[in-house]
Amino acid sequence: SSTHLFEVCVLDGGNDGSGKLVRSWMRKTKVKIKYLHDTRRIGIDRIIIKTIKMASGKFCWLLGDDDFVEQGGIQKLIKSLKRHPDAALMELNRYGYDLDCKNRWPASPPAGGGRYAEDRVFEGRDGIGEFLSNFFYDLSYMSAQVINRKAYLKALDKEKHIDKYCEDYALAYLVCRMLASLPKAVYLHQPCLGNRTDNETVFSVKNEEKTPGGISRMDRMTGENLKKVAEAGLAPFGPEVKGRAVRGIVKYMVRSQLMTLKRSSIPISG
C-alpha cells in the first residue's frame, strides 16, 4: 500500500457541514488526514500559507474546490517526484470540464507556442528563466502547483511584507522567489488533474461584466494582478524574462476567455 506516502490537509472555511464528511473519511481510511475548521475570511493566499504550514511532507499538492485528481494522476506524480526529489516545483497540466463536470475539454494547450508538448525539466538560472517566461500565467492556478514545502517556507520566511501580495497571487510571487534560490522545475504534460473551468468566467460574462473585446472584468483583474506580481517576483531574473512573462499573461488571458466563450455559446461583443 502507498497510503503511508501521503497525508491530506483540509482547511475548511465554510459552514456547509463538510467537516462531518471529512471526519467520516478520517475514521474509514488509512491515509493520514489533518483537518482544521476556520471560517475567518482571511483570503485564499493566507489559506494556502496556513495549509502548507499544516503539512509535514516534503512536497505539497494544492487542490482547490473546483479541481480533482485524474485517474492515474497520483501515480504519475509519484513517479516524477522520485525521479526529481531535488525539484522546487512540479507544474501540472490539466483537463478542463464544463460546469457539471460531464464534458471534458482537451488538455490545456502547451505553453510556449506548442514547444512543450511533453514532460520537461528546467534547471539553472537560464532554465528557470525559460520556464517563467512561458509558464508564469499558470502559477495563478494553484492546483497545478506541487511545491517543495521546505523551499517554499524558506522563501516565505525571507519576506517581511508578504501581506501586500496576499490579494494578488502571493503563491505566484513566492514560487518565483523559491525558484530563484532552488532553480529546478519539472513540467508534466500528461494531465494529472481536472478543473471545472467555466464557473467564474461564464458567471461574469452572463452578468455582462465585460470590457471591450469580450474580456470579463474578472479575467482582466486576474491579468492586472499577475502583472503586478511579475514586476516584483521576476525581478531576480531580469527584464527580458519579466517582459516575456507579462506578454504571456495577456496572450493566455485572451485565449482562455475566447475558448470559454466558444464552449459556452456566449456571443463575443465589444
mmCIF file of N, CA, C and O in Angstrom, residues 129-191:
data_model
loop_
_atom_site.group_PDB
_atom_site.id
_atom_site.type_symbol
_atom_site.label_atom_id
_atom_site.label_comp_id
_atom_site.label_asym_id
_atom_site.label_seq_id
_atom_site.Cartn_x
_atom_site.Cartn_y
_atom_site.Cartn_z
ATOM 1 N N GLY A 129 14.537 30.786 -16.106
ATOM 2 C CA GLY A 129 14.111 31.954 -16.871
ATOM 3 C C GLY A 129 13.206 31.559 -18.020
ATOM 4 O O GLY A 129 12.187 32.213 -18.282
ATOM 5 N N GLU A 130 13.563 30.487 -18.717
ATOM 6 C CA GLU A 130 12.717 29.981 -19.804
ATOM 7 C C GLU A 130 11.366 29.512 -19.258
ATOM 8 O O GLU A 130 10.310 29.803 -19.844
ATOM 9 N N PHE A 131 11.395 28.792 -18.142
ATOM 10 C CA PHE A 131 10.153 28.293 -17.536
ATOM 11 C C PHE A 131 9.220 29.449 -17.170
ATOM 12 O O PHE A 131 8.034 29.446 -17.515
ATOM 13 N N LEU A 132 9.739 30.442 -16.479
ATOM 14 C CA LEU A 132 8.902 31.556 -16.032
ATOM 15 C C LEU A 132 8.430 32.419 -17.203
ATOM 16 O O LEU A 132 7.336 32.989 -17.157
ATOM 17 N N SER A 133 9.236 32.514 -18.246
ATOM 18 C CA SER A 133 8.824 33.266 -19.433
ATOM 19 C C SER A 133 7.581 32.670 -20.076
ATOM 20 O O SER A 133 6.747 33.381 -20.636
ATOM 21 N N ASN A 134 7.449 31.337 -19.990
ATOM 22 C CA ASN A 134 6.378 30.643 -20.702
ATOM 23 C C ASN A 134 5.259 30.120 -19.810
ATOM 24 O O ASN A 134 4.148 29.893 -20.288
ATOM 25 N N PHE A 135 5.538 29.933 -18.536
ATOM 26 C CA PHE A 135 4.552 29.319 -17.649
ATOM 27 C C PHE A 135 4.100 30.239 -16.526
ATOM 28 O O PHE A 135 3.384 29.800 -15.626
ATOM 29 N N PHE A 136 4.499 31.492 -16.545
ATOM 30 C CA PHE A 136 4.187 32.354 -15.401
ATOM 31 C C PHE A 136 2.687 32.453 -15.156
ATOM 32 O O PHE A 136 2.231 32.413 -14.000
ATOM 33 N N TYR A 137 1.893 32.583 -16.206
ATOM 34 C CA TYR A 137 0.446 32.695 -16.009
ATOM 35 C C TYR A 137 -0.101 31.492 -15.251
ATOM 36 O O TYR A 137 -1.005 31.624 -14.415
ATOM 37 N N ASP A 138 0.442 30.291 -15.530
ATOM 38 C CA ASP A 138 -0.051 29.084 -14.889
ATOM 39 C C ASP A 138 0.185 29.084 -13.382
ATOM 40 O O ASP A 138 -0.451 28.318 -12.658
ATOM 41 N N LEU A 139 1.096 29.917 -12.910
ATOM 42 C CA LEU A 139 1.329 29.989 -11.468
ATOM 43 C C LEU A 139 0.127 30.577 -10.738
ATOM 44 O O LEU A 139 0.031 30.484 -9.514
ATOM 45 N N SER A 140 -0.810 31.185 -11.476
ATOM 46 C CA SER A 140 -2.028 31.703 -10.859
ATOM 47 C C SER A 140 -3.022 30.584 -10.568
ATOM 48 O O SER A 140 -4.004 30.790 -9.839
ATOM 49 N N TYR A 141 -2.799 29.419 -11.139
ATOM 50 C CA TYR A 141 -3.702 28.280 -10.951
ATOM 51 C C TYR A 141 -3.085 27.354 -9.912
ATOM 52 O O TYR A 141 -2.219 26.547 -10.208
ATOM 53 N N MET A 142 -3.537 27.460 -8.679
ATOM 54 C CA MET A 142 -2.826 26.817 -7.565
ATOM 55 C C MET A 142 -2.807 25.298 -7.671
ATOM 56 O O MET A 142 -1.837 24.655 -7.247
ATOM 57 N N SER A 143 -3.843 24.693 -8.233
ATOM 58 C CA SER A 143 -3.898 23.230 -8.256
ATOM 59 C C SER A 143 -2.877 22.616 -9.207
ATOM 60 O O SER A 143 -2.640 21.404 -9.157
ATOM 61 N N ALA A 144 -2.280 23.435 -10.070
ATOM 62 C CA ALA A 144 -1.235 22.944 -10.963
ATOM 63 C C ALA A 144 0.132 22.932 -10.290
ATOM 64 O O ALA A 144 1.110 22.505 -10.895
ATOM 65 N N GLN A 145 0.189 23.400 -9.038
ATOM 66 C CA GLN A 145 1.475 23.533 -8.364
ATOM 67 C C GLN A 145 1.691 22.427 -7.335
ATOM 68 O O GLN A 145 0.870 22.239 -6.442
ATOM 69 N N VAL A 146 2.782 21.713 -7.472
ATOM 70 C CA VAL A 146 3.245 20.797 -6.422
ATOM 71 C C VAL A 146 4.582 21.365 -5.971
ATOM 72 O O VAL A 146 5.564 21.368 -6.715
ATOM 73 N N ILE A 147 4.614 21.894 -4.759
ATOM 74 C CA ILE A 147 5.769 22.677 -4.327
ATOM 75 C C ILE A 147 6.596 21.960 -3.277
ATOM 76 O O ILE A 147 6.089 21.183 -2.467
ATOM 77 N N ASN A 148 7.875 22.233 -3.321
ATOM 78 C CA ASN A 148 8.806 21.763 -2.307
ATOM 79 C C ASN A 148 8.527 22.560 -1.032
ATOM 80 O O ASN A 148 8.760 23.767 -0.973
ATOM 81 N N ARG A 149 7.989 21.899 -0.020
ATOM 82 C CA ARG A 149 7.498 22.600 1.163
ATOM 83 C C ARG A 149 8.600 23.366 1.891
ATOM 84 O O ARG A 149 8.427 24.525 2.274
ATOM 85 N N LYS A 150 9.745 22.751 2.071
ATOM 86 C CA LYS A 150 10.854 23.395 2.786
ATOM 87 C C LYS A 150 11.332 24.631 2.034
ATOM 88 O O LYS A 150 11.581 25.689 2.635
ATOM 89 N N ALA A 151 11.464 24.514 0.708
ATOM 90 C CA ALA A 151 11.924 25.644 -0.104
ATOM 91 C C ALA A 151 10.899 26.774 -0.085
ATOM 92 O O ALA A 151 11.265 27.955 -0.046
ATOM 93 N N TYR A 152 9.612 26.421 -0.102
ATOM 94 C CA TYR A 152 8.555 27.432 -0.057
ATOM 95 C C TYR A 152 8.572 28.192 1.267
ATOM 96 O O TYR A 152 8.507 29.429 1.294
ATOM 97 N N LEU A 153 8.670 27.453 2.379
ATOM 98 C CA LEU A 153 8.665 28.105 3.692
ATOM 99 C C LEU A 153 9.921 28.945 3.907
ATOM 100 O O LEU A 153 9.874 29.984 4.569
ATOM 101 N N LYS A 154 11.023 28.521 3.305
ATOM 102 C CA LYS A 154 12.246 29.317 3.379
ATOM 103 C C LYS A 154 12.067 30.639 2.650
ATOM 104 O O LYS A 154 12.479 31.705 3.138
ATOM 105 N N ALA A 155 11.441 30.589 1.473
ATOM 106 C CA ALA A 155 11.159 31.821 0.724
ATOM 107 C C ALA A 155 10.195 32.707 1.497
ATOM 108 O O ALA A 155 10.345 33.933 1.532
ATOM 109 N N LEU A 156 9.208 32.089 2.127
ATOM 110 C CA LEU A 156 8.232 32.846 2.918
ATOM 111 C C LEU A 156 8.898 33.544 4.100
ATOM 112 O O LEU A 156 8.603 34.708 4.402
ATOM 113 N N ASP A 157 9.809 32.853 4.773
ATOM 114 C CA ASP A 157 10.489 33.423 5.942
ATOM 115 C C ASP A 157 11.312 34.662 5.593
ATOM 116 O O ASP A 157 11.518 35.540 6.437
ATOM 117 N N LYS A 158 11.771 34.723 4.341
ATOM 118 C CA LYS A 158 12.583 35.862 3.925
ATOM 119 C C LYS A 158 11.749 37.091 3.602
ATOM 120 O O LYS A 158 12.293 38.196 3.470
ATOM 121 N N GLU A 159 10.438 36.901 3.441
ATOM 122 C CA GLU A 159 9.563 38.007 3.055
ATOM 123 C C GLU A 159 8.949 38.666 4.284
ATOM 124 O O GLU A 159 8.154 38.042 4.992
ATOM 125 N N LYS A 160 9.329 39.894 4.551
ATOM 126 C CA LYS A 160 8.832 40.608 5.730
ATOM 127 C C LYS A 160 7.487 41.286 5.472
ATOM 128 O O LYS A 160 6.791 41.662 6.414
ATOM 129 N N HIS A 161 7.140 41.451 4.195
ATOM 130 C CA HIS A 161 5.914 42.182 3.862
ATOM 131 C C HIS A 161 5.048 41.373 2.898
ATOM 132 O O HIS A 161 4.507 41.917 1.942
ATOM 133 N N ILE A 162 4.906 40.067 3.162
ATOM 134 C CA ILE A 162 4.155 39.216 2.232
ATOM 135 C C ILE A 162 2.684 39.610 2.164
ATOM 136 O O ILE A 162 2.008 39.370 1.157
ATOM 137 N N ASP A 163 2.163 40.266 3.210
ATOM 138 C CA ASP A 163 0.750 40.636 3.213
ATOM 139 C C ASP A 163 0.366 41.530 2.037
ATOM 140 O O ASP A 163 -0.779 41.497 1.569
ATOM 141 N N LYS A 164 1.300 42.315 1.537
ATOM 142 C CA LYS A 164 0.945 43.214 0.430
ATOM 143 C C LYS A 164 0.681 42.460 -0.864
ATOM 144 O O LYS A 164 0.125 43.027 -1.809
ATOM 145 N N TYR A 165 1.061 41.162 -0.910
ATOM 146 C CA TYR A 165 0.781 40.349 -2.090
ATOM 147 C C TYR A 165 -0.376 39.380 -1.855
ATOM 148 O O TYR A 165 -0.748 38.631 -2.755
ATOM 149 N N CYS A 166 -0.950 39.386 -0.653
ATOM 150 C CA CYS A 166 -1.929 38.362 -0.300
ATOM 151 C C CYS A 166 -3.303 38.551 -0.928
ATOM 152 O O CYS A 166 -4.198 37.761 -0.689
ATOM 153 N N GLU A 167 -3.480 39.578 -1.716
ATOM 154 C CA GLU A 167 -4.694 39.692 -2.518
ATOM 155 C C GLU A 167 -4.348 39.642 -4.001
ATOM 156 O O GLU A 167 -5.209 39.829 -4.848
ATOM 157 N N ASP A 168 -3.096 39.396 -4.310
ATOM 158 C CA ASP A 168 -2.622 39.466 -5.696
ATOM 159 C C ASP A 168 -1.709 38.290 -6.045
ATOM 160 O O ASP A 168 -0.625 38.465 -6.573
ATOM 161 N N TYR A 169 -2.146 37.074 -5.711
ATOM 162 C CA TYR A 169 -1.378 35.887 -6.075
ATOM 163 C C TYR A 169 -0.023 35.817 -5.367
ATOM 164 O O TYR A 169 1.028 35.748 -5.995
ATOM 165 N N ALA A 170 -0.077 35.791 -4.040
ATOM 166 C CA ALA A 170 1.146 35.625 -3.257
ATOM 167 C C ALA A 170 1.821 34.303 -3.576
ATOM 168 O O ALA A 170 3.042 34.200 -3.530
ATOM 169 N N LEU A 171 1.027 33.278 -3.927
ATOM 170 C CA LEU A 171 1.621 31.986 -4.276
ATOM 171 C C LEU A 171 2.560 32.131 -5.456
ATOM 172 O O LEU A 171 3.683 31.617 -5.437
ATOM 173 N N ALA A 172 2.123 32.833 -6.508
ATOM 174 C CA ALA A 172 2.968 33.019 -7.694
ATOM 175 C C ALA A 172 4.238 33.777 -7.324
ATOM 176 O O ALA A 172 5.339 33.439 -7.787
ATOM 177 N N TYR A 173 4.108 34.798 -6.489
ATOM 178 C CA TYR A 173 5.265 35.578 -6.063
ATOM 179 C C TYR A 173 6.253 34.696 -5.309
ATOM 180 O O TYR A 173 7.470 34.713 -5.578
ATOM 181 N N LEU A 174 5.759 33.893 -4.361
ATOM 182 C CA LEU A 174 6.651 33.063 -3.549
ATOM 183 C C LEU A 174 7.275 31.935 -4.361
ATOM 184 O O LEU A 174 8.421 31.552 -4.113
ATOM 185 N N VAL A 175 6.544 31.414 -5.349
ATOM 186 C CA VAL A 175 7.128 30.385 -6.215
ATOM 187 C C VAL A 175 8.306 30.964 -6.995
ATOM 188 O O VAL A 175 9.350 30.324 -7.136
ATOM 189 N N CYS A 176 8.155 32.187 -7.485
ATOM 190 C CA CYS A 176 9.271 32.837 -8.190
ATOM 191 C C CYS A 176 10.483 32.988 -7.269
ATOM 192 O O CYS A 176 11.628 32.710 -7.664
ATOM 193 N N ARG A 177 10.243 33.434 -6.059
ATOM 194 C CA ARG A 177 11.335 33.605 -5.095
ATOM 195 C C ARG A 177 11.965 32.260 -4.735
ATOM 196 O O ARG A 177 13.179 32.145 -4.559
ATOM 197 N N MET A 178 11.141 31.247 -4.622
ATOM 198 C CA MET A 178 11.628 29.905 -4.330
ATOM 199 C C MET A 178 12.519 29.388 -5.457
ATOM 200 O O MET A 178 13.592 28.809 -5.223
ATOM 201 N N LEU A 179 12.096 29.621 -6.701
ATOM 202 C CA LEU A 179 12.868 29.160 -7.857
ATOM 203 C C LEU A 179 14.173 29.931 -8.021
ATOM 204 O O LEU A 179 15.131 29.417 -8.609
ATOM 205 N N ALA A 180 14.215 31.154 -7.512
ATOM 206 C CA ALA A 180 15.469 31.912 -7.562
ATOM 207 C C ALA A 180 16.523 31.267 -6.667
ATOM 208 O O ALA A 180 17.721 31.308 -6.981
ATOM 209 N N SER A 181 16.089 30.647 -5.577
ATOM 210 C CA SER A 181 17.024 30.009 -4.646
ATOM 211 C C SER A 181 17.264 28.542 -4.969
ATOM 212 O O SER A 181 18.357 28.023 -4.739
ATOM 213 N N LEU A 182 16.238 27.878 -5.490
ATOM 214 C CA LEU A 182 16.356 26.457 -5.840
ATOM 215 C C LEU A 182 15.862 26.299 -7.281
ATOM 216 O O LEU A 182 14.695 26.003 -7.537
ATOM 217 N N PRO A 183 16.748 26.530 -8.244
ATOM 218 C CA PRO A 183 16.328 26.638 -9.653
ATOM 219 C C PRO A 183 16.133 25.304 -10.374
ATOM 220 O O PRO A 183 16.905 24.912 -11.236
ATOM 221 N N LYS A 184 15.051 24.634 -10.025
ATOM 222 C CA LYS A 184 14.691 23.422 -10.763
ATOM 223 C C LYS A 184 13.180 23.248 -10.741
ATOM 224 O O LYS A 184 12.558 23.161 -9.681
ATOM 225 N N ALA A 185 12.571 23.203 -11.928
ATOM 226 C CA ALA A 185 11.136 22.994 -12.078
ATOM 227 C C ALA A 185 10.903 21.896 -13.105
ATOM 228 O O ALA A 185 11.652 21.781 -14.083
ATOM 229 N N VAL A 186 9.878 21.089 -12.886
ATOM 230 C CA VAL A 186 9.544 19.992 -13.791
ATOM 231 C C VAL A 186 8.112 20.177 -14.280
ATOM 232 O O VAL A 186 7.192 20.355 -13.473
ATOM 233 N N TYR A 187 7.912 20.162 -15.582
ATOM 234 C CA TYR A 187 6.584 20.269 -16.179
ATOM 235 C C TYR A 187 6.119 18.876 -16.598
ATOM 236 O O TYR A 187 6.818 18.169 -17.329
ATOM 237 N N LEU A 188 4.928 18.467 -16.117
ATOM 238 C CA LEU A 188 4.326 17.196 -16.511
ATOM 239 C C LEU A 188 3.206 17.480 -17.503
ATOM 240 O O LEU A 188 2.173 18.060 -17.143
ATOM 241 N N HIS A 189 3.415 17.063 -18.730
ATOM 242 C CA HIS A 189 2.468 17.419 -19.788
ATOM 243 C C HIS A 189 1.206 16.566 -19.755
ATOM 244 O O HIS A 189 0.107 17.065 -20.016
ATOM 245 N N GLN A 190 1.320 15.285 -19.477
ATOM 246 C CA GLN A 190 0.127 14.432 -19.411
ATOM 247 C C GLN A 190 -0.713 14.842 -18.207
ATOM 248 O O GLN A 190 -0.240 14.792 -17.083
ATOM 249 N N PRO A 191 -1.952 15.294 -18.421
ATOM 250 C CA PRO A 191 -2.741 15.871 -17.320
ATOM 251 C C PRO A 191 -2.902 14.950 -16.121
ATOM 252 O O PRO A 191 -3.241 13.770 -16.266
#
